[in-house]
XYZ file of C-alpha atoms in Angstrom:
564
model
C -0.688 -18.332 -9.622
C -3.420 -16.883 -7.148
C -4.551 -19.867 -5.781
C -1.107 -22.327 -6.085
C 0.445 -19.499 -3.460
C -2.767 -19.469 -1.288
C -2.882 -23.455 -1.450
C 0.711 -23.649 -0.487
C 0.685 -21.199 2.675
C -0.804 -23.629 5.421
C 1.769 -26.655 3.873
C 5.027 -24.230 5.118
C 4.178 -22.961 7.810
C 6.375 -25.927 9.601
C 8.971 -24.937 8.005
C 8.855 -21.044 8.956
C 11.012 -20.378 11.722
C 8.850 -16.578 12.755
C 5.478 -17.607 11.887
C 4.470 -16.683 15.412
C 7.661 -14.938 16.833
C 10.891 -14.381 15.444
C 12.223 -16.239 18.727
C 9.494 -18.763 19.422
C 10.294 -21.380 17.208
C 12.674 -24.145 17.085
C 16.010 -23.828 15.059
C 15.876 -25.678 11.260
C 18.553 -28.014 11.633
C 21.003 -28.246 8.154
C 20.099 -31.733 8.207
C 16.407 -30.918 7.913
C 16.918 -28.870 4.875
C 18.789 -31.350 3.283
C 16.167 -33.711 3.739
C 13.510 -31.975 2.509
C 15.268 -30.281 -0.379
C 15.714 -33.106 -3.140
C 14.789 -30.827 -6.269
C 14.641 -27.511 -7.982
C 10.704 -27.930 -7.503
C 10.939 -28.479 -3.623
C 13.080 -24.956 -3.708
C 9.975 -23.492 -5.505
C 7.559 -24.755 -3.624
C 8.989 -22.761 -0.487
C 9.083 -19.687 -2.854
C 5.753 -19.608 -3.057
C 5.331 -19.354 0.559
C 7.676 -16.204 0.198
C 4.843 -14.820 -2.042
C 2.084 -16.069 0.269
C 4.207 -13.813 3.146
C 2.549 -10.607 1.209
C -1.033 -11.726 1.513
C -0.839 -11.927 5.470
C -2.665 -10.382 7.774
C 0.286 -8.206 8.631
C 1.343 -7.414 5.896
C -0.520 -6.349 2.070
C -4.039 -7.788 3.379
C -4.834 -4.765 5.495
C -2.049 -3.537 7.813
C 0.616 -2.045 5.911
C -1.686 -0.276 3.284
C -4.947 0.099 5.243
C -4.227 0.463 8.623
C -0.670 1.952 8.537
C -1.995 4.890 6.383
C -4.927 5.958 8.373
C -4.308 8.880 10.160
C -3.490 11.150 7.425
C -4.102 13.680 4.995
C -5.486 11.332 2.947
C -7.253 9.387 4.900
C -8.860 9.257 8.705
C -10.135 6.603 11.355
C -14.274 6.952 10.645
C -14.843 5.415 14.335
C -14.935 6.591 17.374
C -13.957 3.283 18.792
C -10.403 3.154 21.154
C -9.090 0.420 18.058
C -6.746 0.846 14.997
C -4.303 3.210 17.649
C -1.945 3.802 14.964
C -4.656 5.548 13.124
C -4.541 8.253 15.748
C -1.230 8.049 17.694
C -1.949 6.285 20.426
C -0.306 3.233 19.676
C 2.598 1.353 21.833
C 4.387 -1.309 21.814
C 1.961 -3.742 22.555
C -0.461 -2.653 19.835
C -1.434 -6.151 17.884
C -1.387 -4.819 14.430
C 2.170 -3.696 14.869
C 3.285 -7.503 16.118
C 1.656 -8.553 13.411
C 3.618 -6.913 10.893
C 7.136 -7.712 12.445
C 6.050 -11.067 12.520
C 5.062 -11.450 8.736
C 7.267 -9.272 7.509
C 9.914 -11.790 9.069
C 8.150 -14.701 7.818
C 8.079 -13.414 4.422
C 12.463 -13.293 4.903
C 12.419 -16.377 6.643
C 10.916 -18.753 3.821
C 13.275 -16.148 1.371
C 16.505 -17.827 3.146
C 15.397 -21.018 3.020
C 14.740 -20.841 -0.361
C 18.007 -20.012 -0.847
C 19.318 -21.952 0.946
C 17.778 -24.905 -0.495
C 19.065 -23.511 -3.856
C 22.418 -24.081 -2.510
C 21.380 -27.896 -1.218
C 20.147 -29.291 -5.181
C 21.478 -29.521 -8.375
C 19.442 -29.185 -11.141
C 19.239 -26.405 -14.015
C 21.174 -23.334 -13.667
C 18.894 -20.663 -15.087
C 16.093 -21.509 -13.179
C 18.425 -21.851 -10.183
C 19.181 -18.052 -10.847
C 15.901 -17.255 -11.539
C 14.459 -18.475 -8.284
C 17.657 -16.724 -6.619
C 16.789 -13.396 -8.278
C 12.986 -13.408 -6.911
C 13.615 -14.846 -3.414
C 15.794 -12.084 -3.464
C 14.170 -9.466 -4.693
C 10.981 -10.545 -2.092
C 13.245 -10.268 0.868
C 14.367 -6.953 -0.409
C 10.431 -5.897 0.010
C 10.208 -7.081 3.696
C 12.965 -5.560 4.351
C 11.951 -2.585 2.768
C 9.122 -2.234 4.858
C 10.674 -3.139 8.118
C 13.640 -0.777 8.247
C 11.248 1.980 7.069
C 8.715 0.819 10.246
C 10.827 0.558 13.191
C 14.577 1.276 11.677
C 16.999 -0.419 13.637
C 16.296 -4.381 13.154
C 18.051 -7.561 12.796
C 19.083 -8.203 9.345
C 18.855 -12.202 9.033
C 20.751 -13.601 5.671
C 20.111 -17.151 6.695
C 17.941 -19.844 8.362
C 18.025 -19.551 11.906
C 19.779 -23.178 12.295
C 21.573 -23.219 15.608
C 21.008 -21.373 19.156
C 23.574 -18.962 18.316
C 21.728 -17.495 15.981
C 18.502 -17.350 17.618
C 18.828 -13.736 19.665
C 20.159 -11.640 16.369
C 21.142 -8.091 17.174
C 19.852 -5.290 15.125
C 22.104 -3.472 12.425
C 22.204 0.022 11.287
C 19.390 1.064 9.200
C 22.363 1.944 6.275
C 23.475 -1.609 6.612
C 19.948 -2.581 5.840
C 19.452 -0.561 3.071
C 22.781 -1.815 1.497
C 21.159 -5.496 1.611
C 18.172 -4.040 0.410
C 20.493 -2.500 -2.773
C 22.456 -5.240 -3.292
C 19.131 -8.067 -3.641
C 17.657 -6.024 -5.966
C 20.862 -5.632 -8.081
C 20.458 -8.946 -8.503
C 17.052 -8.896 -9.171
C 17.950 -6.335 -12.051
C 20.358 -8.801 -13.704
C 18.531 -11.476 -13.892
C 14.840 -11.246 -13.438
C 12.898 -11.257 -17.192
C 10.846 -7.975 -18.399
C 6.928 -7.425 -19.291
C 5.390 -10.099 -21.111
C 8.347 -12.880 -20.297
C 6.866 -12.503 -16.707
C 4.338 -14.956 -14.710
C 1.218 -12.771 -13.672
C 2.101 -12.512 -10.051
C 5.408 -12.806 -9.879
C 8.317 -10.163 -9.517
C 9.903 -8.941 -12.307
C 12.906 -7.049 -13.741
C 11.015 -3.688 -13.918
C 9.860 -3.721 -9.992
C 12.914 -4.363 -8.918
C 13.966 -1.116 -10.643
C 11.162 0.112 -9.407
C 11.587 -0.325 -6.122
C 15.368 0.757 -6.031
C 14.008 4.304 -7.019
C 12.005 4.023 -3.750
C 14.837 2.928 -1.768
C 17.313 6.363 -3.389
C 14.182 8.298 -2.454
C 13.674 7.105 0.996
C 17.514 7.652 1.430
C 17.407 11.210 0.562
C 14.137 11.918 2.617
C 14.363 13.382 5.502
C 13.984 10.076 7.768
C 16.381 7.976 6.345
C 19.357 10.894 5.136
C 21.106 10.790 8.408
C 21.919 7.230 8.390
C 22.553 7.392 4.414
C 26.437 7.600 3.423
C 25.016 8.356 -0.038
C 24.517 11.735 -0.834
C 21.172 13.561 -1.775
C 22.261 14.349 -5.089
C 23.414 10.951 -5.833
C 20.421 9.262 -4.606
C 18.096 11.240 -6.659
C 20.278 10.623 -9.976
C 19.796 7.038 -9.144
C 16.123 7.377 -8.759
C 15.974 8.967 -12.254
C 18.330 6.169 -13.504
C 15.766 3.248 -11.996
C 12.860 4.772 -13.126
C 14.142 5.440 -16.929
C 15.574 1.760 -17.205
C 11.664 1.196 -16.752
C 10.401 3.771 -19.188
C 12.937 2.670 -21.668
C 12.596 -0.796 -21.399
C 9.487 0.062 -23.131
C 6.980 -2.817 -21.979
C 4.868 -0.798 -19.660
C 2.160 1.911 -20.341
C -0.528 3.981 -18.052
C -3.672 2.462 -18.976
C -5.898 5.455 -20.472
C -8.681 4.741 -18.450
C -7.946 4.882 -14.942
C -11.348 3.137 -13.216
C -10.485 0.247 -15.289
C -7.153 0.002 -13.719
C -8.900 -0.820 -10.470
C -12.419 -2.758 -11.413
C -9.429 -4.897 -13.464
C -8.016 -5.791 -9.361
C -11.630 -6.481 -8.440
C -11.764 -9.390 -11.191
C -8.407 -10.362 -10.357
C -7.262 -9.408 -14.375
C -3.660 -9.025 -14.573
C -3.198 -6.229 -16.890
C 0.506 -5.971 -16.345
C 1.074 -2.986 -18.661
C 0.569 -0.476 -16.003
C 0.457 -2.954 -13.001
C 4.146 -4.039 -12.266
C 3.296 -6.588 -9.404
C -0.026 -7.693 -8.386
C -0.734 -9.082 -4.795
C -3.183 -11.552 -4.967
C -6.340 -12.402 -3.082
C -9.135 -15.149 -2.938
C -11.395 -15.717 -0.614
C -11.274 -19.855 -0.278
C -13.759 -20.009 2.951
C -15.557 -22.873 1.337
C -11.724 -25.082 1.226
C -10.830 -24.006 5.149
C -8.724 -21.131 4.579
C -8.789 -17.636 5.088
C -6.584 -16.331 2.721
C -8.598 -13.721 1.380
C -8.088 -9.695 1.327
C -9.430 -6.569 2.542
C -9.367 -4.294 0.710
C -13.053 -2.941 -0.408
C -14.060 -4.317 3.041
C -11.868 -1.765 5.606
C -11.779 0.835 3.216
C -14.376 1.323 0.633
C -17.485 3.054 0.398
C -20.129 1.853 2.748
C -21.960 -1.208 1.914
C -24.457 -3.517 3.644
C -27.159 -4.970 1.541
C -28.242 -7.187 4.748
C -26.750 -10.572 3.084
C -24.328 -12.794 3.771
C -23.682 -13.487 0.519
C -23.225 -10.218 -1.107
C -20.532 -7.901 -1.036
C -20.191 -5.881 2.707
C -17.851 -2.928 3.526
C -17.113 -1.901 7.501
C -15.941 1.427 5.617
C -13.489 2.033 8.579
C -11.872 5.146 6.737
C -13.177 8.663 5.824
C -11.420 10.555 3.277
C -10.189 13.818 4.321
C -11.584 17.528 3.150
C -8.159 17.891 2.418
C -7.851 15.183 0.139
C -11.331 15.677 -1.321
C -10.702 19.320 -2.480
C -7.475 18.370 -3.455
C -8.576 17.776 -7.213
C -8.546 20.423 -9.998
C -12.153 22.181 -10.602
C -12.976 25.111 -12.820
C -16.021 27.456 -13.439
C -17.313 25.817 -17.010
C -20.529 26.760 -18.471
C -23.395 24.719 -17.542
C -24.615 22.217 -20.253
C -28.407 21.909 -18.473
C -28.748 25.790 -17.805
C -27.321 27.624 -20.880
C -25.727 31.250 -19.604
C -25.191 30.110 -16.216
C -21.361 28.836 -15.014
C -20.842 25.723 -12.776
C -18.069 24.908 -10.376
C -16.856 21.047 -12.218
C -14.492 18.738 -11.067
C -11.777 18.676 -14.032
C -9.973 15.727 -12.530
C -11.507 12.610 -13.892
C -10.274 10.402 -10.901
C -12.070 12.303 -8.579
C -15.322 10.320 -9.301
C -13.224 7.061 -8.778
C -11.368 8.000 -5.669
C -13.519 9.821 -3.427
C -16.537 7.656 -2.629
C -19.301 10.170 -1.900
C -22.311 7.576 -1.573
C -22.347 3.870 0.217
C -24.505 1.198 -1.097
C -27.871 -0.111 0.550
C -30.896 -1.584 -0.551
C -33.834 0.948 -1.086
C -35.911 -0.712 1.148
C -33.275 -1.650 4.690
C -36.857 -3.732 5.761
C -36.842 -5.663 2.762
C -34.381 -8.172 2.145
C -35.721 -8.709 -1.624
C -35.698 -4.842 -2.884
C -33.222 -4.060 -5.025
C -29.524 -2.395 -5.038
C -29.404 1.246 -4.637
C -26.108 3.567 -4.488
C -27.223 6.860 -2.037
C -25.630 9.880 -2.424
C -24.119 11.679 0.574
C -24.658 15.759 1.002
C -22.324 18.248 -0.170
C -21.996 20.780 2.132
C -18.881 21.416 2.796
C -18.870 19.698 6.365
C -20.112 16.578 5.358
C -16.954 16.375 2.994
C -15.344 15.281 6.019
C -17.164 12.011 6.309
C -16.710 10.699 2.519
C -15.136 7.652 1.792
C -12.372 6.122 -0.165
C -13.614 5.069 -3.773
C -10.685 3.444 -5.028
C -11.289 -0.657 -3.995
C -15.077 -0.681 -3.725
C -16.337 -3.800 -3.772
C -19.729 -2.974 -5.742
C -20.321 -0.352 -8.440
C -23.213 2.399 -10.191
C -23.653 3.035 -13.743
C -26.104 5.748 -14.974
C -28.875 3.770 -17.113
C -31.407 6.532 -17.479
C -33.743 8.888 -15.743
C -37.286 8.592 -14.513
C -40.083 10.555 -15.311
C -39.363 13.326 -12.745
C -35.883 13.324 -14.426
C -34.459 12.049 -11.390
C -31.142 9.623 -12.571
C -31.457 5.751 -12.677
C -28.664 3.452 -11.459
C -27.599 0.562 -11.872
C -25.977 -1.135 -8.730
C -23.868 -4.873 -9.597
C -20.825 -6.016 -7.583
C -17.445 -5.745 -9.262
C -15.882 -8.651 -7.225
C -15.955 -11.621 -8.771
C -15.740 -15.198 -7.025
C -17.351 -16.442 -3.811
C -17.944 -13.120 -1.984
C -17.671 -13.372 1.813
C -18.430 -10.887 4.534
C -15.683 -10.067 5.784
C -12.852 -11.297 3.323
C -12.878 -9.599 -0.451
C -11.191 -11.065 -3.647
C -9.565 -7.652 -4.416
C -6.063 -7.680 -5.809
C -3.535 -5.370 -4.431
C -1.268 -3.243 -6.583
C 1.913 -3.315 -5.065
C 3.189 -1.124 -7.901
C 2.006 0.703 -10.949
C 3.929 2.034 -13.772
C 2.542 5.314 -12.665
C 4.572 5.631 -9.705
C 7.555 5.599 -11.672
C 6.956 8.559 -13.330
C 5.975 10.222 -10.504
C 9.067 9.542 -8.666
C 11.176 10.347 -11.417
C 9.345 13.958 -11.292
C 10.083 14.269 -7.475
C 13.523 13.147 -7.999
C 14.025 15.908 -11.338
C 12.540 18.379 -9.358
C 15.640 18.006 -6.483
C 18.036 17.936 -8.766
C 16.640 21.179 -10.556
C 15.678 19.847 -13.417
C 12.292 21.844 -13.627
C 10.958 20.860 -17.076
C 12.352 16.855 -16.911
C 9.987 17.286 -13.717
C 7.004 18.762 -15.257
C 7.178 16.304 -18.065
C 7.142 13.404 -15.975
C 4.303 14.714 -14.075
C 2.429 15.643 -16.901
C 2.161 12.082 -17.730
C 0.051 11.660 -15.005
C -1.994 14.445 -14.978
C -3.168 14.101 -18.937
C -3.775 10.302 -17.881
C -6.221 12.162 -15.822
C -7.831 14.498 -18.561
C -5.831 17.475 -17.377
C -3.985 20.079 -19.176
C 0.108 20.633 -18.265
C 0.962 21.636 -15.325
C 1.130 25.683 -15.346
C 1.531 27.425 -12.003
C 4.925 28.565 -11.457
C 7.959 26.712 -10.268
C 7.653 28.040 -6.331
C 4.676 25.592 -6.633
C 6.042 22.558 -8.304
C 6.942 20.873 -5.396
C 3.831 20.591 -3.556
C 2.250 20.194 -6.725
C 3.867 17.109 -7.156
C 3.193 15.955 -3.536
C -0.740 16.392 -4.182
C 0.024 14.555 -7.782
C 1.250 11.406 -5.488
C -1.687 12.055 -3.062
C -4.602 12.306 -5.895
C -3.129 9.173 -8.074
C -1.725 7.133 -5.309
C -4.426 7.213 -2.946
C -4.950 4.493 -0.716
C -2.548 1.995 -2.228
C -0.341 2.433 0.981
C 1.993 5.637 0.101
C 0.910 8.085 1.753
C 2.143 8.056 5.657
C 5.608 7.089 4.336
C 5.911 9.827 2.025
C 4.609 12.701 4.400
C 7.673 10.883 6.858
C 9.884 10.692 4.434
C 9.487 14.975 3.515
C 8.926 15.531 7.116
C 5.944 16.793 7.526
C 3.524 14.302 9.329
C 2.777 16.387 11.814
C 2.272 19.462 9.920
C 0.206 18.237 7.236
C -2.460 16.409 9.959
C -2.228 20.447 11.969
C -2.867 21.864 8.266
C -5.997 18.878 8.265
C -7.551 20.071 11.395
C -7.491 23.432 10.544
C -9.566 22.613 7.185
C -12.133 20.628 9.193
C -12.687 23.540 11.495
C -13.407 25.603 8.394
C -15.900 23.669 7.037
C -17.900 24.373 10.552
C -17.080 20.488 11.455
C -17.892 20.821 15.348
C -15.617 18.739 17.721
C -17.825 19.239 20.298
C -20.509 17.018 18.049
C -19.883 14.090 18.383
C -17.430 14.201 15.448
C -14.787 14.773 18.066
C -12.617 11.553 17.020
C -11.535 12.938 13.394
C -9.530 15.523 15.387
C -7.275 12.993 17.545
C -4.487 12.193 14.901
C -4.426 15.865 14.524
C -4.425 16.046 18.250
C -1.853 12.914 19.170
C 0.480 12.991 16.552
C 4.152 13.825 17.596
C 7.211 14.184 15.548
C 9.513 12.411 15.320
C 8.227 10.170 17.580
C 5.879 8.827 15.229
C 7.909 8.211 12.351
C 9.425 4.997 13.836
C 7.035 2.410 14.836
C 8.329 0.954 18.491
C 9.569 -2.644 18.303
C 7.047 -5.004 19.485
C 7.351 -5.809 23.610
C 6.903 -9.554 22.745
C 9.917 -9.454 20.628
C 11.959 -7.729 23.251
C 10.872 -9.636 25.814
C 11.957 -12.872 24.020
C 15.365 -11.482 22.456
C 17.867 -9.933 24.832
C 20.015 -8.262 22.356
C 16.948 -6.054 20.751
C 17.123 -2.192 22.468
C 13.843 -0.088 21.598
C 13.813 2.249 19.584
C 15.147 5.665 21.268
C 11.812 7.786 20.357
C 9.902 4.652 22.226
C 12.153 4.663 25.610
């Protein structure tokens, strides 16, 4: 379905009414929609532009799970450049990138109500009726998602914007949001099909369960519980309900080998067992459009094998020390130097995560030498300036060893289809079956059910070639943080969930402390991995502030109070 959304984006954009601004556009008129809406297929054909809202720039191509979680304990800014402000908290209302998401995030809900609207303009068959219903809905409940989570208070929009009463909306509660949220994916639940019944691409029953145990947990977190009329309790029990209608259902399983999960995105496979919705990308340069991703380019391991037409990452994130020494290692005995003990990483998605090497050529002067993967140092200071492994564009298998017994790899590009500099063919996984368990463990772990909690986690860490989890309970919380951290990495959780337990700005404090540690020097050079340790505020920066533009046009819209 890849290339049928990507095709279909440019054809709606006249029929978007917030392509550009949510108030910059001229009203659809009823009689417009009735014109263009004849048949079940012309409904479907504006769905797919729904689906093609998630592949903007805004949105799942960079922003939301590149851009909007750098500046973490996962994850840092690896520039010294006065760009990507949100990365280190000095961001304002003006700041481009955060337009950009209000704006797609709104286009995304505005081709959602036409589609339903134009549901309600033809006849035609009833299930499929329903069934386009129940994923328009369901989408809008994911922009949604993400903009009451971003900036809070904001105008909830049901319906085409068709007349100038409707074209300066006022913003609701956040609750009131949420409730919308709920009540689309209820009806996502009831009528949306399971596993292998399920288009690759498109939303299904189990993410809209899915994503309902993200909404209970964001409601009892500690951003969103003051507007909630639920309480804590209740919202966890309903994240444990969510997540078992998933793990009972039956359909989905953690794949055992955990690199393949992600060299499966690079190829654009659709392994749907542990992937519950896959965002699509494809970069279709050669056609006119720019629809591919960026993920691998932004935020994988340094590459640049002086070509235009090979794979190329900027590599604008480091990993943090934090993050890097955040997986499980043991003193094991040494299989090259019998008696002796050696300090190994147990965790066997530590080699996949944390990119400690970038990708050249072994000869930068010569454009015809071949591939080589180099190997960054391992003193503790230079863990500081690793990369993110996960969506690497290009990849190095051990083949051998030379004569001096020094190792032989090979280098070959993962990506598959026409590779472009800047744009990378790197599906995006919105959601994996192992979140689920994961926030089932969080949610047991409220509600004091220690051992439901450990066995949920323990899923995930013998996915990882680990042994149960056996510290004691004082732990288990922050164990389970770490768990979310380690598996989750990069895939656009992180900031949100360090919001939504409220600690932000003490985890980035606890980060700066670690890089002073490891003898990192502010004074050489290095001085820009300290400023979202330095800049962050709380609870300022849990809110993004509404865009200026978008003031500016609408005078109902009031910034948000930390922004004034």
């Amino acid at each position: 379905m890849k290339r049928y959304i990507n095709c279909i984006w440019f054809v709606l954009l006249g029929l978007a009414t917030s392509c550009t601004s949510l108030l910059e556009k001229e009203p659809i008129s009823t009689s417009n929609a009735e014109t263009f809406y004849k048949t079940v297929d012309d409904v479907e054909l504006t769905l797919m532009g729904t689906y093609s809202a998630l592949q903007a720039k805004g949105t799942y191509s960079g922003n939301i799970p590149v851009l909007m979680n750098t500046g973490t304990d996962e994850a840092l800014y690896s520039r010294p450049y006065n760009s990507w402000t949100t990365s280190y908290y000095q961001h304002t209302s003006s700041t481009e990138d955060i337009r950009m998401i209000w704006r797609d995030l709104y286009f995304g809900i505005s081709q959602a109500n036409s589609t339903l609207t134009g549901l309600s303009i033809v006849e035609g068959d009833v299930e499929r009726k329903t069934e386009i219903e129940a994923e328009a809905r369901t989408l809008r409940a994911l922009f949604y998602l993400d903009l009451v989570r971003f900036f809070e208070n904001v105008p909830l929009i049901l319906t085409p914007t068709t007349d100038i009463d409707n074209l300066y909306p006022s913003q609701a509660e956040p609750m009131e949001v949420y409730k919308q949220i709920i009540e689309d994916l209820q009806f996502g639940t009831a009528h949306l099909k399971w596993g292998a019944d399920v288009q690759a691409g498109r939303v299904s029953n189990a993410l809209a369960h899915g994503v309902l145990s993200r909404v209970y947990l964001d409601l009892a977190g500690e951003q969103m519980a003051k507007y909630s009329d639920i309480s804590k309790d209740e919202c966890y029990k309903l994240v444990v309900a969510h997540s078992d209608s998933v793990i009972n259902n039956g359909y989905h399983t953690l794949n055992s080998d955990y690199p393949l999960i992600f060299k499966n995105l690079a190829k654009n496979i659709y392994e749907t067992r542990e992937v519950i919705f896959q965002i699509g990308f494809q970069n279709m340069l050669a056609d006119g459009l720019s629809e591919g991703g960026q993920h691998g380019n932004l935020n994988g391991p340094s590459t640049n094998f002086n070509n235009q037409t090979e794979p190329f990452a900027y590599a604008f994130q480091f990993t943090t020390i934090m993050h890097v020494n955040a997986y499980e290692h043991a003193n094991i005995p040494d299989v090259n130097n019998v008696g002796l003990m050696k300090d190994t990483i147990l965790d066997q998605r530590y080699t996949w995560n944390i990119g400690n090497f970038k990708y050249k050529l072994e000869d930068s002067n010569d454009p015809t030498s071949k591939k080589a993967v180099a190997f960054l140092a391992t003193a503790e200071k230079n863990k500081n300036e690793y990369y993110p492994g996960k969506f690497r564009r290009v990849n190095h298998n051990l083949v051998g060893f030379d004569a001096d017994g020094e190792p032989i790899y090979d280098v070959s590009t993962l990506e598959v289809g026409a590779i472009a500099k800047n744009e990378t063919n790197i599906d995006f996984p919105y959601m994996r079956y192992a979140e689920i368990f994961l926030n089932k463990a969080e949610a047991e772990y409220e509600l004091g059910n220690l051992d439901a909690a450990k066995l949920s986690l323990n899923k995930i860490r013998n996915r990882a070639g680990l042994e149960d989890y056996a510290l004691n309970n004082d732990r288990l919380q922050s164990s389970i943080r770490d768990e979310r951290m380690r598996e989750l990495c990069y895939e656009g959780f992180r900031k949100k969930d360090l919001i939504r337990w409220g600690i932000l700005a003490d985890r980035l404090h606890e980060l700066k402390e670690q890089m002073l540690l490891s003898d990192l020097d502010p004074a050489s050079g290095k001085y820009f991995l300290f400023r979202a340790s330095d800049y962050v505020k709380y609870p300022k920066h849990s809110v993004l502030p509404i865009p200026n533009r978008e003031i500016t046009n609408n005078p109902n819209l009031v910034q948000h109070t930390y922004w004034q």
